[in-house]
Tab-separated table of C-alpha atoms and ligand atoms in Angstrom:
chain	number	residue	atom	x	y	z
A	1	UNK	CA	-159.873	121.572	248.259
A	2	UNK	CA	-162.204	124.369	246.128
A	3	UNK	CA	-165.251	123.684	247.565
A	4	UNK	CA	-166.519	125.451	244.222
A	5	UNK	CA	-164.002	123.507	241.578
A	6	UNK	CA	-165.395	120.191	239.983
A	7	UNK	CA	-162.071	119.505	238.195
A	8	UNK	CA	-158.016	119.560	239.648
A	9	UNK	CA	-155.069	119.132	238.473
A	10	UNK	CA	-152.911	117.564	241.441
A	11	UNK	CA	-149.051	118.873	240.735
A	12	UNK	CA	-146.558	116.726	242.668
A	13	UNK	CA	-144.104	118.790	243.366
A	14	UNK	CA	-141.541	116.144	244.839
A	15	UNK	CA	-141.785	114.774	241.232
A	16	UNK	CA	-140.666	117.275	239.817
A	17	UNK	CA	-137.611	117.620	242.205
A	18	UNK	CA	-136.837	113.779	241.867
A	19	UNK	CA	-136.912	114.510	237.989
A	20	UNK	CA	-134.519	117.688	238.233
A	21	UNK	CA	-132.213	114.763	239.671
A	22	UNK	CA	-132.912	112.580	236.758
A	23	UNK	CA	-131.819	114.629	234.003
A	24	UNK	CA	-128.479	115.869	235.993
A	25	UNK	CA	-127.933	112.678	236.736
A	26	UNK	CA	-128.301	111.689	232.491
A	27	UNK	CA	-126.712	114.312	231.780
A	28	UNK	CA	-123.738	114.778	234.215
A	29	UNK	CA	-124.708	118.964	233.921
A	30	UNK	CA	-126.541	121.699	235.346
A	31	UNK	CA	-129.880	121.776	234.665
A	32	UNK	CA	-132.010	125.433	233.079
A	33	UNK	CA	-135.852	123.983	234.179
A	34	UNK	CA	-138.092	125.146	230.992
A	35	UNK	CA	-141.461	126.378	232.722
A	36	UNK	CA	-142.712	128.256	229.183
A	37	UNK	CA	-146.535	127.783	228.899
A	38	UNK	CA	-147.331	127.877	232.787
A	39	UNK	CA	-145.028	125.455	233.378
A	40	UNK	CA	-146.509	123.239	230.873
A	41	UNK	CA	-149.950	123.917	232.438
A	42	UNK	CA	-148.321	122.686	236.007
A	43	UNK	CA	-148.752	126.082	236.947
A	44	UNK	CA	-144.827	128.041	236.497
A	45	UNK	CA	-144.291	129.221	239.400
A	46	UNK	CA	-144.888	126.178	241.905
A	47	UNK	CA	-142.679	124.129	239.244
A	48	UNK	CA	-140.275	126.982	239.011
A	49	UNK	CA	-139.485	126.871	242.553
A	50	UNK	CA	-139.525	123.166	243.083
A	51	UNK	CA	-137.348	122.944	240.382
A	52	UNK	CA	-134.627	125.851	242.149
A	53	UNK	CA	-134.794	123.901	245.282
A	54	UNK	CA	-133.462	120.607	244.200
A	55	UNK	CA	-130.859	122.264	242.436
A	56	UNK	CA	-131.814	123.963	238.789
A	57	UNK	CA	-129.698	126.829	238.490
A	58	UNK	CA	-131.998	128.698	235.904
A	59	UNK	CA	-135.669	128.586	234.620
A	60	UNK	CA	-136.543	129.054	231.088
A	61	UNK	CA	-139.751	130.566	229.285
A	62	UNK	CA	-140.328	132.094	225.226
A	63	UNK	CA	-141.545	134.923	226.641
A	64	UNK	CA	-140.311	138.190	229.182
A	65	UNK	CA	-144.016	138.523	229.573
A	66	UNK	CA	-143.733	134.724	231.951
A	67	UNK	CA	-140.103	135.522	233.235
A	68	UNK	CA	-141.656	138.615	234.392
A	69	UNK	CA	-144.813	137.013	236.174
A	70	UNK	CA	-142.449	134.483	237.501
A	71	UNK	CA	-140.461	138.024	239.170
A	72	UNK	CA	-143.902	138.764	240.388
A	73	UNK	CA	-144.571	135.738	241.965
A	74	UNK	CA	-140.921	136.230	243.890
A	75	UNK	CA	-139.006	133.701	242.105
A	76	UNK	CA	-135.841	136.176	242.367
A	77	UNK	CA	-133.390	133.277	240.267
A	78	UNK	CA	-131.978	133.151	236.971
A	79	UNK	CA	-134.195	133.457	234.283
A	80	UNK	CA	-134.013	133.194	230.994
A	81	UNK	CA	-136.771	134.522	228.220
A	82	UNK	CA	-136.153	133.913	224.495
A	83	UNK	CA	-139.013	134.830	222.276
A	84	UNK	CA	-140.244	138.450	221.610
A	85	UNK	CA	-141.260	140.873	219.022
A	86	UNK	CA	-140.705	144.250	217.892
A	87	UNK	CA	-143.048	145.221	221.100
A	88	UNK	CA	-141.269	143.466	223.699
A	89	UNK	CA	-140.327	145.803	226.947
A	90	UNK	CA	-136.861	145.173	226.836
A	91	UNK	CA	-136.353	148.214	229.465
A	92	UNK	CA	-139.170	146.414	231.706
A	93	UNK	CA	-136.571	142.870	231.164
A	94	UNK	CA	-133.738	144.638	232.598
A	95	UNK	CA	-135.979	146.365	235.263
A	96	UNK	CA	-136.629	142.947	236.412
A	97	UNK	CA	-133.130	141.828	235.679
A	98	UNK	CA	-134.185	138.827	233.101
A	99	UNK	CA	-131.689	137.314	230.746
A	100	UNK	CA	-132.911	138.112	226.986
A	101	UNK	CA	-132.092	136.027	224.541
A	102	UNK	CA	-131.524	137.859	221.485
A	103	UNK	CA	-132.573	135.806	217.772
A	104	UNK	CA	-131.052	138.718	215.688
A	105	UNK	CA	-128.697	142.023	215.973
A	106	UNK	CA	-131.931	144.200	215.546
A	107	UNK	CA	-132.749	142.838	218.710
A	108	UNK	CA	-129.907	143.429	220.655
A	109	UNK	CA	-129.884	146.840	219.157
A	110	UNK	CA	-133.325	147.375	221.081
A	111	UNK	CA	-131.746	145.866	224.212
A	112	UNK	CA	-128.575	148.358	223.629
A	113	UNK	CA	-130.967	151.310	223.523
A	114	UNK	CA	-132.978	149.644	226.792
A	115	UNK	CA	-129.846	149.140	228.097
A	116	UNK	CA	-128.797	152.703	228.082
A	117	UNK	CA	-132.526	154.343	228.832
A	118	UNK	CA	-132.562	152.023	232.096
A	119	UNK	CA	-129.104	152.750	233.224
A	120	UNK	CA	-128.465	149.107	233.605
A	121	UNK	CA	-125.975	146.525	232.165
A	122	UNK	CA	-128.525	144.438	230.313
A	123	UNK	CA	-128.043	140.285	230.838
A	124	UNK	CA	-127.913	138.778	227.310
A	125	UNK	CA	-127.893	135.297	226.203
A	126	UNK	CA	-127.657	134.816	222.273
A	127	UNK	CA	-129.877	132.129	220.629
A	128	UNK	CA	-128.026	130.731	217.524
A	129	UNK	CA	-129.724	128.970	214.672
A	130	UNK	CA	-127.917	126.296	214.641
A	131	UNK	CA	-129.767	123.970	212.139
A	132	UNK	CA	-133.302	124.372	213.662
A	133	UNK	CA	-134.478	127.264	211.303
A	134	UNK	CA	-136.710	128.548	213.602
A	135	UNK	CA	-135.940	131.442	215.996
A	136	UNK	CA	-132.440	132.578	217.089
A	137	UNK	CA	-129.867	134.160	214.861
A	138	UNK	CA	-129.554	133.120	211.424
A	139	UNK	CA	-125.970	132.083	209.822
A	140	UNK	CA	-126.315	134.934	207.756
A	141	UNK	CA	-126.563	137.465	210.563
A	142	UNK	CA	-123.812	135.532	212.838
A	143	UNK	CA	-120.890	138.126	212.106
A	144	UNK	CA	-123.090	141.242	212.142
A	145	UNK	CA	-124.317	140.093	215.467
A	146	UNK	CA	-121.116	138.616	216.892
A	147	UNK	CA	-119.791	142.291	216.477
A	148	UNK	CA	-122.045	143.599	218.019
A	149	UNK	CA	-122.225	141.389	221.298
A	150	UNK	CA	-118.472	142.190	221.212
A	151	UNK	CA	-119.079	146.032	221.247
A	152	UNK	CA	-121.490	146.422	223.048
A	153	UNK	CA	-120.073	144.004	225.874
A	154	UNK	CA	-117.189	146.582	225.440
A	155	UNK	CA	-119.204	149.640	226.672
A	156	UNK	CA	-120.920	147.769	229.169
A	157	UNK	CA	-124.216	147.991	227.841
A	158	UNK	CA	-124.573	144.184	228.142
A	159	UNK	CA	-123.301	141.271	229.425
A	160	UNK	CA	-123.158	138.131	227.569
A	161	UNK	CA	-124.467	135.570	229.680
A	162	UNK	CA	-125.280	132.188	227.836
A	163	UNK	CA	-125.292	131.108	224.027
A	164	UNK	CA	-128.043	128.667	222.899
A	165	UNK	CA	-129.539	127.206	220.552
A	166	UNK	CA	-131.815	124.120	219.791
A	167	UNK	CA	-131.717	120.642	217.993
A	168	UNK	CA	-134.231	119.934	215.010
A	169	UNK	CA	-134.197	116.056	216.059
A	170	UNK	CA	-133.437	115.526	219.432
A	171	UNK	CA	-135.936	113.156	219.922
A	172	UNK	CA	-133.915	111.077	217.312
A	173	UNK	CA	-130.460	110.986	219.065
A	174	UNK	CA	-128.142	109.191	216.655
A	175	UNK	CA	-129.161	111.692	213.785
A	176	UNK	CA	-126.312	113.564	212.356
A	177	UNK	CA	-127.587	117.026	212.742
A	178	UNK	CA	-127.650	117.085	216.540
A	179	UNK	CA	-123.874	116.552	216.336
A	180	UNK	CA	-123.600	119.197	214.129
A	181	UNK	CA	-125.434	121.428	215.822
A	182	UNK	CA	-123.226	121.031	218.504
A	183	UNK	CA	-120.017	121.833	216.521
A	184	UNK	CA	-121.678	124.867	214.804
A	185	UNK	CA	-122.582	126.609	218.584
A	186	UNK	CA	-118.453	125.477	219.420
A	187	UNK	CA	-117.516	127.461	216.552
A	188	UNK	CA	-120.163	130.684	217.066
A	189	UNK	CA	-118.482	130.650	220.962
A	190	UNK	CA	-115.188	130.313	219.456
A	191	UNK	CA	-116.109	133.254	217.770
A	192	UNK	CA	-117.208	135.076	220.417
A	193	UNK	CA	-113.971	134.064	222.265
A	194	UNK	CA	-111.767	136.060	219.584
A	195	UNK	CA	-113.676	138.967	219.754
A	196	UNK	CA	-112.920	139.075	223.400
A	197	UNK	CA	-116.403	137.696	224.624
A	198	UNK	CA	-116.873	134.807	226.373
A	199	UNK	CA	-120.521	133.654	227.670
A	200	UNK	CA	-120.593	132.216	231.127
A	201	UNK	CA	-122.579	129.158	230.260
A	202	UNK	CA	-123.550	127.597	226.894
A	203	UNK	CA	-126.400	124.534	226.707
A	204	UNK	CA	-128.396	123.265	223.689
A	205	UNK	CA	-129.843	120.247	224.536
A	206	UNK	CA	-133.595	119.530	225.223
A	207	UNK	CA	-135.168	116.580	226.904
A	208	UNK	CA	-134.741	113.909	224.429
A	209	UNK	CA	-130.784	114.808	224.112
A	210	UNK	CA	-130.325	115.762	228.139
A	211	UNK	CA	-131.585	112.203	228.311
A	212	UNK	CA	-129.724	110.215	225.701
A	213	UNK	CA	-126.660	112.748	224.320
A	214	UNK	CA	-124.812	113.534	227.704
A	215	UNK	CA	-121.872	114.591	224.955
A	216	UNK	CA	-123.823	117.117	224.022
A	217	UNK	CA	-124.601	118.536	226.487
A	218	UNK	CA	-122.341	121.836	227.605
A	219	UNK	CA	-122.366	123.177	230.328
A	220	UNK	CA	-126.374	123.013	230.689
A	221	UNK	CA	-129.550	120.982	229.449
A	222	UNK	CA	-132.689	122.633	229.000
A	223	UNK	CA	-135.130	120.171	229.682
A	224	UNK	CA	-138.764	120.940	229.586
A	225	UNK	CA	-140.973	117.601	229.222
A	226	UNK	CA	-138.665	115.567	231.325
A	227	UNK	CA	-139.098	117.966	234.229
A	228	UNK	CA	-142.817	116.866	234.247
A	229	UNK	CA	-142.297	113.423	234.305
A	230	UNK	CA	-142.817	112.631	231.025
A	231	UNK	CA	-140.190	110.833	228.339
A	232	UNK	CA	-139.734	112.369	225.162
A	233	UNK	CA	-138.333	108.981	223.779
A	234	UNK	CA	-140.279	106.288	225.394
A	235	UNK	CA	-139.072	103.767	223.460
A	236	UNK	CA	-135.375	104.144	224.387
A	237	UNK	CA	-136.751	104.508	228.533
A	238	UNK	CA	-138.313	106.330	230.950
A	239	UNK	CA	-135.548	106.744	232.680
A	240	UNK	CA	-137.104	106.837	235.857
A	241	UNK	CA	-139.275	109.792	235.280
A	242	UNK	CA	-141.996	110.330	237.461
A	243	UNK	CA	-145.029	111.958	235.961
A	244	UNK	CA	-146.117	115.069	237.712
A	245	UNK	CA	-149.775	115.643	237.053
A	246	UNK	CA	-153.185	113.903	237.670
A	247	UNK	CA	-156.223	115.128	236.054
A	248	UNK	CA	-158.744	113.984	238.501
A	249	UNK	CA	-162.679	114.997	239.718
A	250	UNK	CA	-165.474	112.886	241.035
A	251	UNK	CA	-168.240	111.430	239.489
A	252	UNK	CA	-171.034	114.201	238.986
A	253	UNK	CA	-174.323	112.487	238.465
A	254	UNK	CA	-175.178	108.770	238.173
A	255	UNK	CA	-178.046	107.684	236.014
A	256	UNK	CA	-179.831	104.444	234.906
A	257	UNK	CA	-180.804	104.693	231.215
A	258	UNK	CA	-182.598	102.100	229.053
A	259	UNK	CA	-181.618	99.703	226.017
A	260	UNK	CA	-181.680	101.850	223.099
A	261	UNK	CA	-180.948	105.085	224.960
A	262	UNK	CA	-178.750	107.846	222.670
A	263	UNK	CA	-176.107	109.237	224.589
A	264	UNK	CA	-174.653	113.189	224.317
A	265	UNK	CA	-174.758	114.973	221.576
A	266	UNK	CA	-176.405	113.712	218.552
A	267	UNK	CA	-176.889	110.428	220.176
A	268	UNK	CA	-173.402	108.778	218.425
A	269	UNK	CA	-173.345	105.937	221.178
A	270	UNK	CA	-176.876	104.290	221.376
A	271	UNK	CA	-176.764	101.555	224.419
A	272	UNK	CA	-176.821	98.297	223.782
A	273	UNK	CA	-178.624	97.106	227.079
A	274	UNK	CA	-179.990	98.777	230.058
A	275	UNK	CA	-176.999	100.015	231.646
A	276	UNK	CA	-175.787	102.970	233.974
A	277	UNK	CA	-174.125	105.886	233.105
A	278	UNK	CA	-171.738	108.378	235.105
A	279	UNK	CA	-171.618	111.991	234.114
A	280	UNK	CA	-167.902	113.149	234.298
A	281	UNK	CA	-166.944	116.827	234.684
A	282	UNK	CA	-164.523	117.450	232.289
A	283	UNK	CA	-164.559	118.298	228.715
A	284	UNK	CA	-162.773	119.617	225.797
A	285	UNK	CA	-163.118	123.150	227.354
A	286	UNK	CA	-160.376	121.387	230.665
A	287	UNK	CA	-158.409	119.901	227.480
A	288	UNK	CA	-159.838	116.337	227.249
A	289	UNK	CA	-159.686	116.103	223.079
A	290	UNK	CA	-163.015	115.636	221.494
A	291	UNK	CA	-161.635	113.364	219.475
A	292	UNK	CA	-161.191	110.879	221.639
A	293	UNK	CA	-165.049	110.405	222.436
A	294	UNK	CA	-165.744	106.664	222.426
A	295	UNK	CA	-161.853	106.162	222.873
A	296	UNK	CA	-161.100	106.862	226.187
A	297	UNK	CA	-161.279	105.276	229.691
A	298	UNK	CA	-161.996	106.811	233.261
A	299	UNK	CA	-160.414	105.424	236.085
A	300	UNK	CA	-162.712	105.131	239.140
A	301	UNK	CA	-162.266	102.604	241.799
A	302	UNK	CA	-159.325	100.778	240.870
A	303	UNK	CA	-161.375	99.917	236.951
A	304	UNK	CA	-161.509	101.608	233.867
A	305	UNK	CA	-164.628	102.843	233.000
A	306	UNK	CA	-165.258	103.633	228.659
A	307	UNK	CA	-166.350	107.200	227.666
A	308	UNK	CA	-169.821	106.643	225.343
A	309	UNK	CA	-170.912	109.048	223.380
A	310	UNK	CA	-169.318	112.511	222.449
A	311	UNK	CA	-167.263	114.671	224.894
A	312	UNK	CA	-168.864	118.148	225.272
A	313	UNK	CA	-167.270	121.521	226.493
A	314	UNK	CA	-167.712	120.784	230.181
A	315	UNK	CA	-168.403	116.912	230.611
A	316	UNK	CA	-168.206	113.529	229.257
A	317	UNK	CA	-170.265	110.260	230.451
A	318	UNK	CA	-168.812	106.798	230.540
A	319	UNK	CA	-170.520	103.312	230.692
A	320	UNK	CA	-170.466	101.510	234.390
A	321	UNK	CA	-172.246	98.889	233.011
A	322	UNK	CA	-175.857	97.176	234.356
A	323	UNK	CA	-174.995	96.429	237.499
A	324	UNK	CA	-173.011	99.968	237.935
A	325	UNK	CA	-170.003	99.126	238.815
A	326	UNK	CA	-170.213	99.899	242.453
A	327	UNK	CA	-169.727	103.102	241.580
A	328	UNK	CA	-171.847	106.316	243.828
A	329	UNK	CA	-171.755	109.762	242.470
A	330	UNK	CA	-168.779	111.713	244.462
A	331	UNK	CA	-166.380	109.008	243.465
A	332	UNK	CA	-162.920	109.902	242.603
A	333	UNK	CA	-162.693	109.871	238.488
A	334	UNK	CA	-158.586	110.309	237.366
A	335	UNK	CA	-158.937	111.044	233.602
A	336	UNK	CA	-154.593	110.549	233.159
A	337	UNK	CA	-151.599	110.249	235.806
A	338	UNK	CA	-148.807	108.546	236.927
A	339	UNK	CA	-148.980	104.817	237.214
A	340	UNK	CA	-148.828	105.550	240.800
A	341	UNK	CA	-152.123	107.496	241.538
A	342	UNK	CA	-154.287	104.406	242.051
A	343	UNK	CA	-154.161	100.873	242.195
A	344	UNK	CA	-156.353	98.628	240.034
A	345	UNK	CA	-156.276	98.703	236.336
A	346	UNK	CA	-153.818	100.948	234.702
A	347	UNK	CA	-154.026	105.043	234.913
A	348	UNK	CA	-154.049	105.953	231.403
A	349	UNK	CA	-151.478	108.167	230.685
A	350	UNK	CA	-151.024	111.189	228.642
A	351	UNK	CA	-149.096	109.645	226.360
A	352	UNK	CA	-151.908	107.323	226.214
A	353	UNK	CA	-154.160	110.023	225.091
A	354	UNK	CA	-151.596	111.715	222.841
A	355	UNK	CA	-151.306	108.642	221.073
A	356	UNK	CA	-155.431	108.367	220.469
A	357	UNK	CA	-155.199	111.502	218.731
A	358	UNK	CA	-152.251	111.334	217.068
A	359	UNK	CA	-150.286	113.998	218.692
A	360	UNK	CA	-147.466	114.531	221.329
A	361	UNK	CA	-147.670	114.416	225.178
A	362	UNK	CA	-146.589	117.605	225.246
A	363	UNK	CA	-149.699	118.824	223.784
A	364	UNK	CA	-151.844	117.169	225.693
A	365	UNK	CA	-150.380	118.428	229.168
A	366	UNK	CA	-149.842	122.011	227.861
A	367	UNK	CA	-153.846	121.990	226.821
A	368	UNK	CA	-154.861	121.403	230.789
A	369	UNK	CA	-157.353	124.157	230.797
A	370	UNK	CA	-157.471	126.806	233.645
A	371	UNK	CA	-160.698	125.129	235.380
A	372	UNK	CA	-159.195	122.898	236.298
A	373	UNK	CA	-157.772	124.304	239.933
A	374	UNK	CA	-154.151	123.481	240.372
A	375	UNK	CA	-153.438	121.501	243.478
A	376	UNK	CA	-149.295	121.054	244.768
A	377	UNK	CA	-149.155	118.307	246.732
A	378	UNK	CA	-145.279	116.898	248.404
A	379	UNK	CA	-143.461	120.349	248.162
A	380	UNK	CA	-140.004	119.837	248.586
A	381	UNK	CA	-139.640	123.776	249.433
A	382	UNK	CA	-141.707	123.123	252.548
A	383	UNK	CA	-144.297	125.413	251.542
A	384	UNK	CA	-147.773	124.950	251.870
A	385	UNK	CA	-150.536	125.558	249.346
A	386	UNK	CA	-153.613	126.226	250.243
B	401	PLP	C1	-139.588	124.291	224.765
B	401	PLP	C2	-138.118	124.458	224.662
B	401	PLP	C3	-137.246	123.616	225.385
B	401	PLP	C4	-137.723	122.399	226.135
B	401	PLP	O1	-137.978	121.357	225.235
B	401	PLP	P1	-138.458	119.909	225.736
B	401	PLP	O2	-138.469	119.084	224.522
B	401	PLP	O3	-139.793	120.089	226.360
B	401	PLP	O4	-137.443	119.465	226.725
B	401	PLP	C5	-135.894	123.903	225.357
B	401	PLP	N1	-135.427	124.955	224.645
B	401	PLP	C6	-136.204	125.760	223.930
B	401	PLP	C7	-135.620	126.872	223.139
B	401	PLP	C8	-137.588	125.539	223.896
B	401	PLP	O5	-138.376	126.329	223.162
């Protein structure tokens, strides 16, 4: 405990290794852990390392700038960064011996010249577009940058270590274009192949396909949501995902108000009786979503408690009704988890809060701000956090 912190987010770590297991298991392949974004908020470097332990044999991020904290942090595996611009350190990439992803020959002309300043056989994976239309390299650009990985493979100025690229609908598995996607990277490797370069490892698929497409899925997936607990196509399962995160604090401040009363800002929830209210520590500044004010539900004690009024920066109230709900101030308040982290009424979830504001879990997660203090709890490494 942060004897200072009102507000955690409580990372189970064992979750995140039983999930690892999930999506091998789905997809009968390796798995390349995604831990872009600070591990989805999870904090990247505890979920990194849980994720290496039960058995990922890479970690993902967009950027060298996270591949190279994870370095820092003494995560010493395979990782993989594939985002940058004109200013990314490649030298500093290869210092640190991380896997860039090129999106486009200019790029690997940058690594080339990093390459040779650094004295060092650069790791290179190439991102294809593939149908996405996003980053990695465009059909246009394919031969000028097949050539290239060719020749400069050749002189030993890289080694080509994976080819990637990404599906536009895997959260739709039976649409055509993931298929296709998957022939187009066959051919871009069987290009690769007659120009005398063959990449150790090729994987496209992200959660929704490591789930569903196990056909697709190469020699790697690349989940990132899935690790996390969370299924990207809940209608078709959960697949026995565990979610990884609760967004807990404690009731702050307990307070009887009478009928007619205004609550938070401009007094949008007016109550209807005498009641009690609990002040709750969190706000949209932790990533609860204003928008949700007068939508969501606390869970203290086993019951779910409404949210009145608007949510501010730094705290929200919610309604514990005239008699109070037996609840003191100090009580344990989870604002979303797993099914698991209470008995009672339900935990809402964030999919249940994603869905209030008509958005993704993924945002909702990745929004966890930093005050609230990361807590690992059931590390399968055996470590201990403090
Ligand atoms: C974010 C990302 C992933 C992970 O996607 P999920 O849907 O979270 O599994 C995989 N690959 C790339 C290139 C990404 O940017």
């Amino acid at each position: 405990m942060d004897s200072y912190a009102n507000l955690y987010a409580t990372v189970d770590l064992g979750a995140i290794a039983h999930n690892v297991g999930v999506l091998r298991d789905c997809s009968g392949a390796d798995v390349i852990a995604v831990v872009k974004a600070d591990g989805y908020a999870h904090g990247a470097a505890p979920v990194g390392r849980a994720a290496l332990a039960a058995g990922a044999i890479a970690l993902g991020v967009a950027q060298v700038r996270e591949a190279r904290l994870l370095r820092r942090a003494g995560i010493d595996g395979h990782l993989i960064a594939w985002l940058h611009t004109d200013h990314t350190d490649f030298a500093g990439a290869i210092a640190d011996d991380i896997d860039i992803a090129v999106s486009s020959p200019r790029q690997l002309v940058r690594v080339v010249d990093a390459a040779r300043t650094v004295g060092r056989t650069a790791t290179v994976s190439v991102k294809i577009d593939t149908g996405l239309a996003r980053s990695g390299v465009s059909p246009n650009e394919w031969d000028a940058t097949a050539d290239a990985l060719a020749a400069a493979a050749a002189e030993g100025s890289i080694r080509l270590s994976t080819a990637m690229c990404h599906l536009a609908f895997g959260d739709e598995p039976d649409h055509p274009l993931n298929s296709l996607q998957s022939q187009r990277i066959d051919d871009c490797v069987a290009d690769l192949k007659r120009r005398g370069v063959t990449p150790d490892l090729v994987h496209i698929a992200n959660s929704p396909a490591a789930l569903t497409r196990p056909d697709l899925a190469h020699d790697a997936v690349r989940p990132g949501l899935s690790i996390y607990g969370y299924s990207p196509v809940p209608d078709v399962g959960d697949f026995g995902l565990i979610p990884a995160m609760t967004l807990e604090t404690s009731v702050s401040l307990i307070k009887k108000i009478p009928a007619g009363q205004g609550v938070s800002y401009n007094h949008t929830w007016i109550a209807p009786r005498d009641t009690v209210l609990g002040v709750v520590p969190a706000g949209y500044g932790d990533g609860v979503p204003r928008v949700l004010s007068g939508r969501l539900g606390v869970h203290v004690n086993g019951r779910l408690f409404p949210n009145v009024g608007r949510i501010c920066m730094d705290q929200l109230v919610i309604d514990l009704g005239p008699d109070g709900g037996g609840v003191a101030e100090g009580d344990r308040a989870i604002l979303f988890g797993p099914a698991t982290a209470a008995s009672g009424e339900a935990v809402p979830s964030a999919k249940d809060w994603a869905d209030g504001c008509g958005t993704i879990d993924y945002e909702i997660i990745s929004r966890v701000g930093s005050r609230a203090v990361r807590r690992y709890v059931n590390d399968p490494t055996g470590e201990t956090h403090g």
